[in-house]
Structures are given as C-alpha cells and as structure tokens.
Coordinates of C-alpha atoms and ligand atoms in Angstrom, one line a residue:
X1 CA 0.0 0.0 0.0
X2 CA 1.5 3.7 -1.1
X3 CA 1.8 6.2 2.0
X4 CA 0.2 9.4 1.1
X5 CA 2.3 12.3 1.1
X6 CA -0.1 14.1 3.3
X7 CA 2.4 15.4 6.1
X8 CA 3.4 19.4 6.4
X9 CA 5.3 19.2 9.5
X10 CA 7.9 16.1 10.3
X11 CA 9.7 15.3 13.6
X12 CA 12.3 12.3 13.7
X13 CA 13.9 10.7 16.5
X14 CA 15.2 7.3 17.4
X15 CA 13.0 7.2 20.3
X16 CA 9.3 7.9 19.8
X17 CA 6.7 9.2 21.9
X18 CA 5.5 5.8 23.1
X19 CA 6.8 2.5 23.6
X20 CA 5.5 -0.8 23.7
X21 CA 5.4 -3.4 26.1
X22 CA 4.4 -7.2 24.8
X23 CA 2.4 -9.4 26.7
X24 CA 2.1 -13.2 27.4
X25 CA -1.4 -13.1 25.8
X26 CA 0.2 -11.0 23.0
X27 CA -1.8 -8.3 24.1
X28 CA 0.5 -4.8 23.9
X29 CA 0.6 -1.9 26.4
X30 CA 1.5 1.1 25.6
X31 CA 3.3 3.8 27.2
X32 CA 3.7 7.9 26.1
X33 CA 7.1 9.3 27.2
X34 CA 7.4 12.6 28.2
X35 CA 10.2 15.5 27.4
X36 CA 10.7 18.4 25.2
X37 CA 10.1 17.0 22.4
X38 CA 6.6 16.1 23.0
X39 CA 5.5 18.9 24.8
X40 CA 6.8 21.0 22.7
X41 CA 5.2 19.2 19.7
X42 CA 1.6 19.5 21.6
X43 CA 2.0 23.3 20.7
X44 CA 0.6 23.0 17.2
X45 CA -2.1 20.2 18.1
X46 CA -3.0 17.1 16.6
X47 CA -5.3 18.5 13.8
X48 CA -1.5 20.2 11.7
X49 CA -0.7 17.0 10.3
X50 CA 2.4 16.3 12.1
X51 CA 4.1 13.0 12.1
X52 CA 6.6 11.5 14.3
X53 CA 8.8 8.9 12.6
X54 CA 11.3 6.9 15.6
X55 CA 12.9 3.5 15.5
X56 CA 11.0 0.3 17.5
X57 CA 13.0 0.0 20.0
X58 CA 12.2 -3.3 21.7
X59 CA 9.9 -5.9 20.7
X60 CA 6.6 -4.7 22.0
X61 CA 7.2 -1.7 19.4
X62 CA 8.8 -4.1 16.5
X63 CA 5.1 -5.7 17.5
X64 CA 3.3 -2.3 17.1
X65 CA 4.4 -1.3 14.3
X66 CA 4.0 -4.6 12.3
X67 CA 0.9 -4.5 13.2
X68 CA 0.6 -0.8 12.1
X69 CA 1.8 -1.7 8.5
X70 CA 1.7 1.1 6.5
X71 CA -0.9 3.0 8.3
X72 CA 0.8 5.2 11.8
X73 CA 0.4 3.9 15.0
X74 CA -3.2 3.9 17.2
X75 CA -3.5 7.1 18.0
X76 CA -5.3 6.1 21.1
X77 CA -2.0 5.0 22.3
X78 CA 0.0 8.4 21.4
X79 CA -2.5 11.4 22.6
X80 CA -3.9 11.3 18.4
X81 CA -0.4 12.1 17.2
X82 CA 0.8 10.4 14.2
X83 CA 3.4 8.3 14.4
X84 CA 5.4 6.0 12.2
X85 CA 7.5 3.5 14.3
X86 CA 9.8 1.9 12.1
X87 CA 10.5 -1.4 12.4
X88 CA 14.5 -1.7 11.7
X89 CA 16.1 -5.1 11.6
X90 CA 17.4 -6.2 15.0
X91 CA 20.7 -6.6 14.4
X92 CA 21.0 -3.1 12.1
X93 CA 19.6 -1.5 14.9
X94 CA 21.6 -2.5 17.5
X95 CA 24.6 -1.6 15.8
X96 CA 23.8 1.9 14.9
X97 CA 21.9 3.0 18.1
X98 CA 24.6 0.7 20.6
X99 CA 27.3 0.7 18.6
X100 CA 27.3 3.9 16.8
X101 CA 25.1 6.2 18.9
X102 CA 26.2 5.6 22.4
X103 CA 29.4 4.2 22.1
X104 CA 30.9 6.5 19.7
X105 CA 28.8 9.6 18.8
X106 CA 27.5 10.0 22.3
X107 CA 31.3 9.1 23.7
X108 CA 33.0 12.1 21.5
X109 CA 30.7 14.8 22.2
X110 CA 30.9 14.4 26.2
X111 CA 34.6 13.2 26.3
X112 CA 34.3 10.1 27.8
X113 CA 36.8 8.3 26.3
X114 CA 39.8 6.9 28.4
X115 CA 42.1 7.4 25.6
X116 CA 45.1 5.5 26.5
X117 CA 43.0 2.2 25.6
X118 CA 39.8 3.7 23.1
X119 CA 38.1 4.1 20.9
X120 CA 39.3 1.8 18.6
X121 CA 38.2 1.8 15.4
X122 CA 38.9 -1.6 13.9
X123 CA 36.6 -3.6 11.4
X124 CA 33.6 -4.3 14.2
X125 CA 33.5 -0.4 14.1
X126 CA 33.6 -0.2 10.2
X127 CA 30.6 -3.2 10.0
X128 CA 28.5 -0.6 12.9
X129 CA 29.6 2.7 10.9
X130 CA 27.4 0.5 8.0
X131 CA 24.4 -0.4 9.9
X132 CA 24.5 3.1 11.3
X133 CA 24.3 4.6 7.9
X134 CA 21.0 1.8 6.7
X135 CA 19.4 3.1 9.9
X136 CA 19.8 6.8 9.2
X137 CA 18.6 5.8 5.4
X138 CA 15.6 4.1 7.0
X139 CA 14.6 7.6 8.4
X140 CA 15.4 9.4 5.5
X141 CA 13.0 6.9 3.3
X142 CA 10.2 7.3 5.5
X143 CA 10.4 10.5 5.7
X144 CA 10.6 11.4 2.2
X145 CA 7.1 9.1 1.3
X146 CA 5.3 11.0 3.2
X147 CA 6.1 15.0 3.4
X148 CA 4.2 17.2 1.8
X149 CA 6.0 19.6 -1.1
X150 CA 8.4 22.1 0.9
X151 CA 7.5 20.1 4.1
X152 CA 9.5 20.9 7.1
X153 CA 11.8 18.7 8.6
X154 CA 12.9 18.5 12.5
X155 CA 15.7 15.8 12.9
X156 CA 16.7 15.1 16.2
X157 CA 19.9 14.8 17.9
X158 CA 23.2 12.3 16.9
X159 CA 21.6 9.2 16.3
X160 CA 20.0 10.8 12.9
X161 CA 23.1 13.2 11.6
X162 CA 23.0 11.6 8.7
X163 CA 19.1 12.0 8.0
X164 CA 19.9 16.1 6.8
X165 CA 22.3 14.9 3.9
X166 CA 20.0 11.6 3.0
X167 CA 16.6 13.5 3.0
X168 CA 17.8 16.4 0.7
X169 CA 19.0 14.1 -2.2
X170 CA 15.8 12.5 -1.7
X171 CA 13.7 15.4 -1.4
X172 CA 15.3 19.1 -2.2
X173 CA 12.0 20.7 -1.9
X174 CA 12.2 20.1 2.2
X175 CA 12.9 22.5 4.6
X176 CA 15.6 20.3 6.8
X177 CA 16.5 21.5 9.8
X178 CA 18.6 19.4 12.8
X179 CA 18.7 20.0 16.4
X180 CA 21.7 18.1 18.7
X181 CA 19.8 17.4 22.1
X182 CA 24.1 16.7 23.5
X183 CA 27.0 19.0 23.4
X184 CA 29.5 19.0 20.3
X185 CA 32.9 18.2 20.8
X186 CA 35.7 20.5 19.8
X187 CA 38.0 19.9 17.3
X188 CA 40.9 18.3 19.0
X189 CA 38.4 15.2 20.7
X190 CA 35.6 15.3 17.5
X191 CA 38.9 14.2 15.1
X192 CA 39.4 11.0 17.4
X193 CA 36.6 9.9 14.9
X194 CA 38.4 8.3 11.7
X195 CA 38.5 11.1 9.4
X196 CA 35.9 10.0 6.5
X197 CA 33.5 9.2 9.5
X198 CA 34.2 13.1 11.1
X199 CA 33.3 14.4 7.2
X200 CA 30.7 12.4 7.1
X201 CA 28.2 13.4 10.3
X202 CA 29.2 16.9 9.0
X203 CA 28.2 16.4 5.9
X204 CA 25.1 15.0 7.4
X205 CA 24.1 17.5 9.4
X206 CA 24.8 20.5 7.0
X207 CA 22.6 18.6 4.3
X208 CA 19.9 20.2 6.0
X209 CA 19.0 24.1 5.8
X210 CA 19.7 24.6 9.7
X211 CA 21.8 22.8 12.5
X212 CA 20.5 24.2 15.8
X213 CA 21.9 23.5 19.4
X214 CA 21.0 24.4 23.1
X215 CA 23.8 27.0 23.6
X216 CA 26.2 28.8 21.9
X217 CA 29.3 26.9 22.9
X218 CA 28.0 23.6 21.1
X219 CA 26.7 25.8 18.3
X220 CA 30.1 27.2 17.8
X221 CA 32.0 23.7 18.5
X222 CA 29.9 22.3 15.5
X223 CA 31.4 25.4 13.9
X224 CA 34.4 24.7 14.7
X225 CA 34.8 21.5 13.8
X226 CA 33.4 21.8 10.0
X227 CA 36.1 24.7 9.5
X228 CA 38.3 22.1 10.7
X229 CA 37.7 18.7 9.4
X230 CA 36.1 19.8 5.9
X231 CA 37.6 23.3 5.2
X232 CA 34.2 25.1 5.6
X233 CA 33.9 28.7 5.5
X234 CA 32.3 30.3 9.2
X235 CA 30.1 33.3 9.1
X236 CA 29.7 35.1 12.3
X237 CA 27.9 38.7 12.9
X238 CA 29.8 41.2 14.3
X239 CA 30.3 39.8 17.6
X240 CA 32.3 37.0 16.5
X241 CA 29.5 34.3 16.9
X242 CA 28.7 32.0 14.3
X243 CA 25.7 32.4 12.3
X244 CA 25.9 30.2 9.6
X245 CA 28.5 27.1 7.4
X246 CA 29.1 27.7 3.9
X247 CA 30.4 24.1 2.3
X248 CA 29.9 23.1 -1.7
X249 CA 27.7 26.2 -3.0
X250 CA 25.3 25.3 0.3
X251 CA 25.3 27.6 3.4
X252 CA 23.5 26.0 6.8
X253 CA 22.4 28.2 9.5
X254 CA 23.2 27.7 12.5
X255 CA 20.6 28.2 15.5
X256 CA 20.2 28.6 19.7
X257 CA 17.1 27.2 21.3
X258 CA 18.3 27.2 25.0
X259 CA 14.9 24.5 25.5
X260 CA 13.5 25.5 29.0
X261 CA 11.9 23.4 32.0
X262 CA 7.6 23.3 31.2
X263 CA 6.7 25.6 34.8
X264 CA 2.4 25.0 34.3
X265 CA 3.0 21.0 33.1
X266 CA 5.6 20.8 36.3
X267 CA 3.7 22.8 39.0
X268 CA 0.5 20.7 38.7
X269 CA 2.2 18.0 37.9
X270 CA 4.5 18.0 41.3
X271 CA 1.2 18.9 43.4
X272 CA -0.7 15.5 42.6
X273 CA -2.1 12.5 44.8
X274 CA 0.9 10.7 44.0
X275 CA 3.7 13.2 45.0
X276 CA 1.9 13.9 47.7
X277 CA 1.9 10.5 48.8
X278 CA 5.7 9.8 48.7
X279 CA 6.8 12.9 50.4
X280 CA 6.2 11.6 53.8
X281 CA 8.2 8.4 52.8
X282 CA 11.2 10.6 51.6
X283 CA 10.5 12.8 54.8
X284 CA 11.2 10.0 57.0
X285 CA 14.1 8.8 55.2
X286 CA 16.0 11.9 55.5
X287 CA 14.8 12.6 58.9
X288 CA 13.5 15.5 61.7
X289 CA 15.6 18.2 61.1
X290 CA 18.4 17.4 58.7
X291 CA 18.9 18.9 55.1
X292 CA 19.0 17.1 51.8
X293 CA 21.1 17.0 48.9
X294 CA 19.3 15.9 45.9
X295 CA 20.0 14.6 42.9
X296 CA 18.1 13.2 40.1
X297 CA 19.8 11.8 37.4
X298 CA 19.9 8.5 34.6
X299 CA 22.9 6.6 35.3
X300 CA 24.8 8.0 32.4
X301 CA 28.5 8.1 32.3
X302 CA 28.1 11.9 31.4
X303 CA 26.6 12.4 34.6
X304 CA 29.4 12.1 37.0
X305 CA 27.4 10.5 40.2
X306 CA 30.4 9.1 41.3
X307 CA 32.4 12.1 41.9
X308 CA 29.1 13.7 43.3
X309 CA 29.5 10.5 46.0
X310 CA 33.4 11.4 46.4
X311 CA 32.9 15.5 47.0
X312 CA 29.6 14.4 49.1
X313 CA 32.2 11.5 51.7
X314 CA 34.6 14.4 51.5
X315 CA 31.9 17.1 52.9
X316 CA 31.9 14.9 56.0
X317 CA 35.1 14.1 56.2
X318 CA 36.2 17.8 56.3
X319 CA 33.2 19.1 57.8
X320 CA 32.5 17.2 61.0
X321 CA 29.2 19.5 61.8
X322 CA 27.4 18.0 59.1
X323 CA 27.4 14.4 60.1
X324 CA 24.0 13.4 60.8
X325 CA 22.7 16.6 60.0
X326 CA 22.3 15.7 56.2
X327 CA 21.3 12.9 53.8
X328 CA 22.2 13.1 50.2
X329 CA 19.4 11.7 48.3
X330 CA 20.7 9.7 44.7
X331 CA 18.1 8.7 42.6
X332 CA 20.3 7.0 39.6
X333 CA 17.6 5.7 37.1
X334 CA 18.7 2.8 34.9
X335 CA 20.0 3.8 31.8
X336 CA 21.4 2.1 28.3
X337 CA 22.1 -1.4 30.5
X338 CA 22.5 -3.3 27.4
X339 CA 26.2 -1.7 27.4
X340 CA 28.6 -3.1 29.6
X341 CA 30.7 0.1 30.7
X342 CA 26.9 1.4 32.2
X343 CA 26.3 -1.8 34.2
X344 CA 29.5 -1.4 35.2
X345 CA 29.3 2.3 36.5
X346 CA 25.9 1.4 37.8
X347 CA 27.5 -1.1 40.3
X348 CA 30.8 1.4 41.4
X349 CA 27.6 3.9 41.7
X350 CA 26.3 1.7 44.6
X351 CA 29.6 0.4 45.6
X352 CA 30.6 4.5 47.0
X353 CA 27.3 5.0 48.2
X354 CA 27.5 1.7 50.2
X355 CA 31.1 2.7 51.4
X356 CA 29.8 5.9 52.6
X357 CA 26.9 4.4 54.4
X358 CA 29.8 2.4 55.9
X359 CA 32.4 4.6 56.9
X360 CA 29.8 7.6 58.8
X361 CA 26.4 6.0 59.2
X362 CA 25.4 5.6 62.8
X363 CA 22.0 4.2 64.4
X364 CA 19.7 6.4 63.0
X365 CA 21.2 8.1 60.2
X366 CA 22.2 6.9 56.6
X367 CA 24.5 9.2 55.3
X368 CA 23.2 8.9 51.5
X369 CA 19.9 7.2 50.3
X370 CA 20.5 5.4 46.8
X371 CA 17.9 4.8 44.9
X372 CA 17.6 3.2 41.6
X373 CA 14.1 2.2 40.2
X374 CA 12.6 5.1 38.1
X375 CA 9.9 6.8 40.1
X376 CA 9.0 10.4 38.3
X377 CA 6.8 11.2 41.1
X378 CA 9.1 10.6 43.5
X379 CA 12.0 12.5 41.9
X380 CA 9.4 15.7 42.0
X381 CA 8.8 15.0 45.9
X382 CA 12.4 15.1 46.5
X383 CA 12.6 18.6 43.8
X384 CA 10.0 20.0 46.5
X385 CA 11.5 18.8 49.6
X386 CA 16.0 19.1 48.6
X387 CA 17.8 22.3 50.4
X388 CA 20.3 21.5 48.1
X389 CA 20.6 19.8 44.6
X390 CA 23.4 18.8 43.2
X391 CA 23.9 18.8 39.1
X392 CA 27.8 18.1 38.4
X393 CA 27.8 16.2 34.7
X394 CA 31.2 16.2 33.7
X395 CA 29.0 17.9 30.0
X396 CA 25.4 18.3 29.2
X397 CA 23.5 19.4 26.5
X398 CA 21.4 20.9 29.2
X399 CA 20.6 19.5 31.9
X400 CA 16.9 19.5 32.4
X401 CA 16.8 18.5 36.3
X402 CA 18.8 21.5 37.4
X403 CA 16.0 23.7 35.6
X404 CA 13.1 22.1 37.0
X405 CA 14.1 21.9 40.6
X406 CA 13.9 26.0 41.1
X407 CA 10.4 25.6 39.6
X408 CA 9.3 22.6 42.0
X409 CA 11.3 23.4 45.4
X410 CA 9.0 24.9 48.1
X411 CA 11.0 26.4 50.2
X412 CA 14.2 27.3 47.5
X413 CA 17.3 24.8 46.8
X414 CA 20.3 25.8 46.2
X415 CA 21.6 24.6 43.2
X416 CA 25.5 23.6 42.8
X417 CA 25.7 23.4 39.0
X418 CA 28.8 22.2 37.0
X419 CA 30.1 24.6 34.2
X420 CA 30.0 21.9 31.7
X421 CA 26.6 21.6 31.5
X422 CA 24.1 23.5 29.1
X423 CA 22.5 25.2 32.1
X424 CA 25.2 27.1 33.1
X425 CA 24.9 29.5 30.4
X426 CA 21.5 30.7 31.5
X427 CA 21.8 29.6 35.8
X428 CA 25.3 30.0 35.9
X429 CA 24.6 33.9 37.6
X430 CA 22.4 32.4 40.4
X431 CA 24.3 28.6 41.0
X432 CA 27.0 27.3 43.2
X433 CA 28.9 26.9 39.8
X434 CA 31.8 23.7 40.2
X435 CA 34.4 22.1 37.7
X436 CA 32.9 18.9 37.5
X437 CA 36.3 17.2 37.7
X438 CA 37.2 19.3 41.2
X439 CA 35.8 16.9 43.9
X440 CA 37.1 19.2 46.3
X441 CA 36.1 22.2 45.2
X442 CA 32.0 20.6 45.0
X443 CA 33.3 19.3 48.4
X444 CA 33.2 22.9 49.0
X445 CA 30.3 24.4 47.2
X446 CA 27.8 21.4 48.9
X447 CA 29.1 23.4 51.9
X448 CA 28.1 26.7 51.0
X449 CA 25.1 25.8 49.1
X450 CA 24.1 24.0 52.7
X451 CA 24.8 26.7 54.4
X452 CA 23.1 29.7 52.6
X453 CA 21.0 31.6 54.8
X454 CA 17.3 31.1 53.7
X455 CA 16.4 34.8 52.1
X456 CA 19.2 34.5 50.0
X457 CA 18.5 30.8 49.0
X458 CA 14.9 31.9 48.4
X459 CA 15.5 34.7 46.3
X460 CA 18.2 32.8 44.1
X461 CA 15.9 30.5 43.8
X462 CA 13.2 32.6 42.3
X463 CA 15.2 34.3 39.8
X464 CA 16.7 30.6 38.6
X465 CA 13.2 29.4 38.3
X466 CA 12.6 32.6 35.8
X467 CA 15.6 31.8 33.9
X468 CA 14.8 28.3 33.7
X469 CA 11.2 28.6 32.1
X470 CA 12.4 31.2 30.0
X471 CA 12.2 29.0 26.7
X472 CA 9.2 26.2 27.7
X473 CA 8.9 23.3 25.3
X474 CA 6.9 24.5 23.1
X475 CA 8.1 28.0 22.4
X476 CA 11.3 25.7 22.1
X477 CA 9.3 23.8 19.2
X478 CA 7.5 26.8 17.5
X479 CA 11.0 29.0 17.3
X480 CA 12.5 26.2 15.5
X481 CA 9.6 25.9 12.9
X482 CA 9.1 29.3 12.5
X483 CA 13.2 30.1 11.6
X484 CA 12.7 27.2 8.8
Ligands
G6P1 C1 19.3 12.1 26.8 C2 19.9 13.1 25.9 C3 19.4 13.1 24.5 C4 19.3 11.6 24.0 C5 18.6 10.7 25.0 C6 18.7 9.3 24.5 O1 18.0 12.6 27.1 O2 19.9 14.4 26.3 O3 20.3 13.8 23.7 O4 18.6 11.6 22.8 O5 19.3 10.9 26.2 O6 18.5 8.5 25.5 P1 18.1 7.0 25.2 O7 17.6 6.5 26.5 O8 16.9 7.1 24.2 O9 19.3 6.3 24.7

C-alpha cells in the first residue's frame, strides 16, 4: 500500500513518543514518554498533520508497528499524534543505536573516552559505521514518502546526523532542519573519529537548511569543527558568533534554542495525589531536622554520580558539623544497560554509596539514600523537599533537572551546577557553579550551598526558576519551525 504524502510538518527521532510493552497473551501496552520534544510538539495540536517517525525500539514496538503496516500507529495510544515506528532489523539497529550512537557519537561529544586504551576503530567499528548509515537511510525513506511539497523537517539529535544529507537528495524541496539534544565536541576530541567518519556526520548535518543547538558553545564547537575537518567557511555577525556554514555552493544556519523546564506541566504536575503521597516516605528517610542534597539523574557516564558521592564523603570528612545533620538523596535511574561500561558504573555507583553508608552512618542516620528504580513522582517529591541539589555532569546538553528543581522546590534549593553543563549558560549567575572534575572544590560548594541563609537561598531561587522557564517546550518547538 502507497503512503500518502499528506504530512506538512515532520519530527524524527530514534525514540518515539510511546513505547511498547508485549504481553504473554500478545496483548501490547502502551506507554507515552514525556520531554521536550513532545510537549513541545503539543504546541501545534493534533489537527496540523504532524508526524513523528522513531525506531522500535524493543519488541513490543517491533510488535506495534508490524501490526501498524503502512498505516501510523493507534492514535489512542499516542495522545492522536501520528506516528510511524519503524520497524529496523534487529541486528541493524543495535549496531547503529549501541554501537554507533552511544558508544561512539555520544562518547565524543561528552569526552568520555579513556584514551590511553579507546576508541578503537577496527573492522567491528567499520561493520556498525554501515548499519548506522542503513538506519539513518531508514529515516530518510520514510520520511521522504510521506512530506508534503516544501515540508518541514525536524531531525533530532546524533543518532539521525546523517538524515539532513539523505533526505535532501531524496527530497530538495524540504525545509531540513537538525537540532543536537548533546554538546558538540571541539576539534581536537571530534577528530578521534576516523576522518571520513568526522566528514561524514558533518556532511550529514549541514545537508539540512539549519543545524541548531542548546547554547552557543555547542553551536560554535559544531562550527568549529566543520572549519576544521572539511575546510568550511564560518560566518559570524559582528560579535564574532557563528551564524551560519558555507560548504559546496550550500550555506546552513546555524541556530540557539536554550529549551526551558515546562513551569504550568511541572507545577500541577508536582502537586498531585501521588507526590503527595511519597513525600512523607522521603521525609522520614532523610529525617527530623536534617537537610537534603538531591540529585536526580539516569545513570549516564556523562553524569558524573560518582564524583558527586566522592565531593559528598569528602563534605563529612572535612566538615564534621554535618554528620547526621544531612542525607544526600541519589536517585540514579537505569540507563542504556545493554552496554557493559553502564552496568558497570551502575555497580561502582552503589559500591561508593555503600562505602559511605559504611564509613559515617550511625543508628539512625544513613548518610546517602540510593535509589535506583525510576519513580518520576518521587523525583518531584524530592525537587519539592531538597535544600540542596546537586547537578555536576562532567558535559550536558542541558541538563533538564537543574531547571526544574527551582520551579518545584518549596521552600528554595540551592543549586551547585557544574560549568560543563548547558544550564550554566542561563543559571550560571544564580548557581554554586563547580568544575565537575574538582571533587574538592563541590566538596566545598555542597558546603556553602548547605549553608546559605534562607532569604538568599529563596531569592536565588526565584530568579533561577525565571531563567529556567524562559524557553518552555513549546516555544522551544514553534522558534524552531518558525526560523525554517
Ligand atoms: C538524553 C539526551 C538526548 C538523547 C537521549 C537518548 O535525554 O539528552 O540527547 O537523545 O538521552 O536516551 P536513550 O535512552 O533514548 O538512549
């Protein structure tokens, strides 16, 4: 059966708005995620003709969208948005999102690498760069059958910077734009890649008519870089910034959409039965009296929980008066398992935590509180209830958490904010602000954040919760339509 080019507005992202879980019965469940994306997508409404393509992630979706065929998803199961789920071969898949995506794309731009012993880019790594490339094809085929003449195009983040480059040789009438949800490396890391791979995502991405990015340092990285690996020419406006890459007779634009936390969806959201109900839980585990630090976080390499542990132990080692006064609260959600080096953090995540519970917990007080099973309303009862929240990723994109917590907290939180992340460029003014690396230095700042008297936490507080809703989702999602 043809698909109807019916489709003025496109959005496509490896993972989708809902997901899939398969029963013993062969029955399927479905779930909707949250996030910017889809908030920001509800801006324009279900009657504009927008469809989502993603990937099928597991096998409930591979189920889904089998059964979908040619036609989109149930919208009963997506809120009536349209979606294509595409239903990539296993083994293709795994490749380009494990393989590629994470292990290499997502490893560059947040310099994870330990480079003494990787990345090594041997044949496995040539046979993944392949499947990587079919699976951005995959994208760019679906999205070509069905948009509309002059359609626009939002492609999202490194698992798809191919799609800009694929989709315009398909379909030069699109208006292409790409948005990178991470940082960008700069030159020196981003040429670890082998150099035809490097040329290649560049190529990718500046196939489309726009390349945006959450802040002007990863805007001007990306720059960076295609002056450097392909020779492009930069132009910036007078203050030096970077506006726009000129490569073979094409120029791309380059764009800032700094995406803010959702204050209306996150206020009613963190006042409900079921926040309600967890906060005397969370209450009890911290105990009468004492403060909390809070932090909120997948358990992502990027994220650097385990020096927050090591500046945390070092708090109490160098500051006595704080011993049983405070609990440091770790929610660490499970994240990209299927990797080894994640597992592997996961368990040296629990391993400091449990040598800290050790070394300084007494009777009645554990010194940090781990938790690891996802619980969204329970992450918002702790954003009402920390004193202090603790956001130290060694790089972000953004960092969503350290926006949302000003919005949620109750009585103000101080917020001790690393400079690598996204957020610092807006929150920086009104943060504790740490070098992520510096475990004594956050050592320090967890001190003064814990001790800020509570008309200055308050007011901080205030103005980062206006600085963090400055850009909600979906003035995020109509800015970037509206500049393609
Ligand atoms: C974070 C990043 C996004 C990325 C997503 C993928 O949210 O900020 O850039 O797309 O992780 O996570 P996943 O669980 O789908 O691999």
């Amino acid at each position: 059966m043809a698909v109807p080019r019916t489709a003025p507005i496109l959005v496509a992202s490896n993972r989708g708005p809902v997901s899939y879980t398969l029963g013993e019965d062969g029955s399927l469940t479905a779930r909707r995620g949250g996030g910017g994306v889809v908030s920001g997508l509800s801006a324009i409404g279900p009657d504009a003709g927008a469809v989502w393509v993603c990937a099928a992630l597991g096998e409930g979706d591979r189920e889904a969208a089998r059964r979908a065929g040619a036609n989109h998803l149930n919208p009963g199961d997506t809120g009536g948005q349209q979606v294509r789920m595409l239903d990539i071969a296993p083994d293709v898949f795994a490749a380009a999102y494990n393989g590629i995506a994470n292990s290499v794309l997502w490893f560059v731009h947040h310099l994870l690498y330990q480079t003494p012993v990787e990345p090594v880019f041997d044949a496995e790594f040539a046979a993944q760069w392949a499947a990587y490339e079919t699976y951005n094809a995959a994208f760019a085929d679906a999205l070509a059958l069905e948009a509309v003449d002059e359609a626009v195009v939002l492609v999202q983040d490194y698992h798809l910077a191919l799609v800009p480059g694929m989709l315009r040789e398909r379909r030069p009438d699109l208006r292409i734009g790409h948005f990178s949800h991470t940082p960008w490396a700069p030159p020196d890391y981003y040429r670890l890649l082998p150099d035809d791979v490097a040329a290649d995502v560049l190529r990718g991405i500046l196939g489309g008519d726009r390349a945006a990015f959450l802040t002007e340092r990863w805007a001007t990285a990306f720059a960076d870089c295609c002056a450097a690996v392909l020779g492009a020419e930069v132009v910036r406006d007078g203050d030096g910034a970077a506006t726009a890459v000129r490569f073979e007779g094409r120029e791309t634009r380059l764009g800032v959409h700094g995406l803010g936390a959702d204050a209306d969806f996150l206020r009613e959201r963190s006042r409900r039965a079921d926040v309600e109900e967890r906060l005397p839980g969370l209450r009890a585990q911290i105990g009468p009296g004492r403060k909390s630090i809070v932090r909120v976080d997948r358990t992502e390499l990027s994220k650097n929980i385990v020096r927050g542990l090591l500046a945390y132990r070092r708090l109490l080692e160098t500051r006595p008066e704080w011993r049983e006064r405070v609990v440091h609260v770790a929610f660490a959600y499970p994240s990209r398992q299927d990797l080894a080096v994640y597992r592997d953090y996961t368990q040296r995540v629990r391993q400091v935590a449990d040598e800290i519970n050790a070394e300084y917990g007494t009777e009645d007080w554990t010194p940090v509180a781990l938790h690891v099973k996802d619980d969204f309303a329970r992450s918002l009862a702790a954003y009402r209830l920390a004193d202090v929240a603790l956001v130290n990723p060694i790089r972000d994109g953004m960092n969503l958490v350290a926006k949302e917590v000003p919005v949620v907290s109750e009585r103000g939180c101080a917020l001790v904010l690393s400079r690598e992340a996204g957020a610092y460029a807006e929150l920086g003014e009104d943060a504790l602000v740490v070098n992520p690396y510096d475990v004594e230095a956050t050592a320090q700042a967890l001190h003064e954040a814990l001790s800020m008297g509570d008309d200055e936490r308050a007011a901080r507080t205030k103005r980062l919760a206006a600085a963090a809703t400055a850009l909600p989702p979906q003035a995020w999602f109509l800015a970037q339509l509206r500049a393609l």
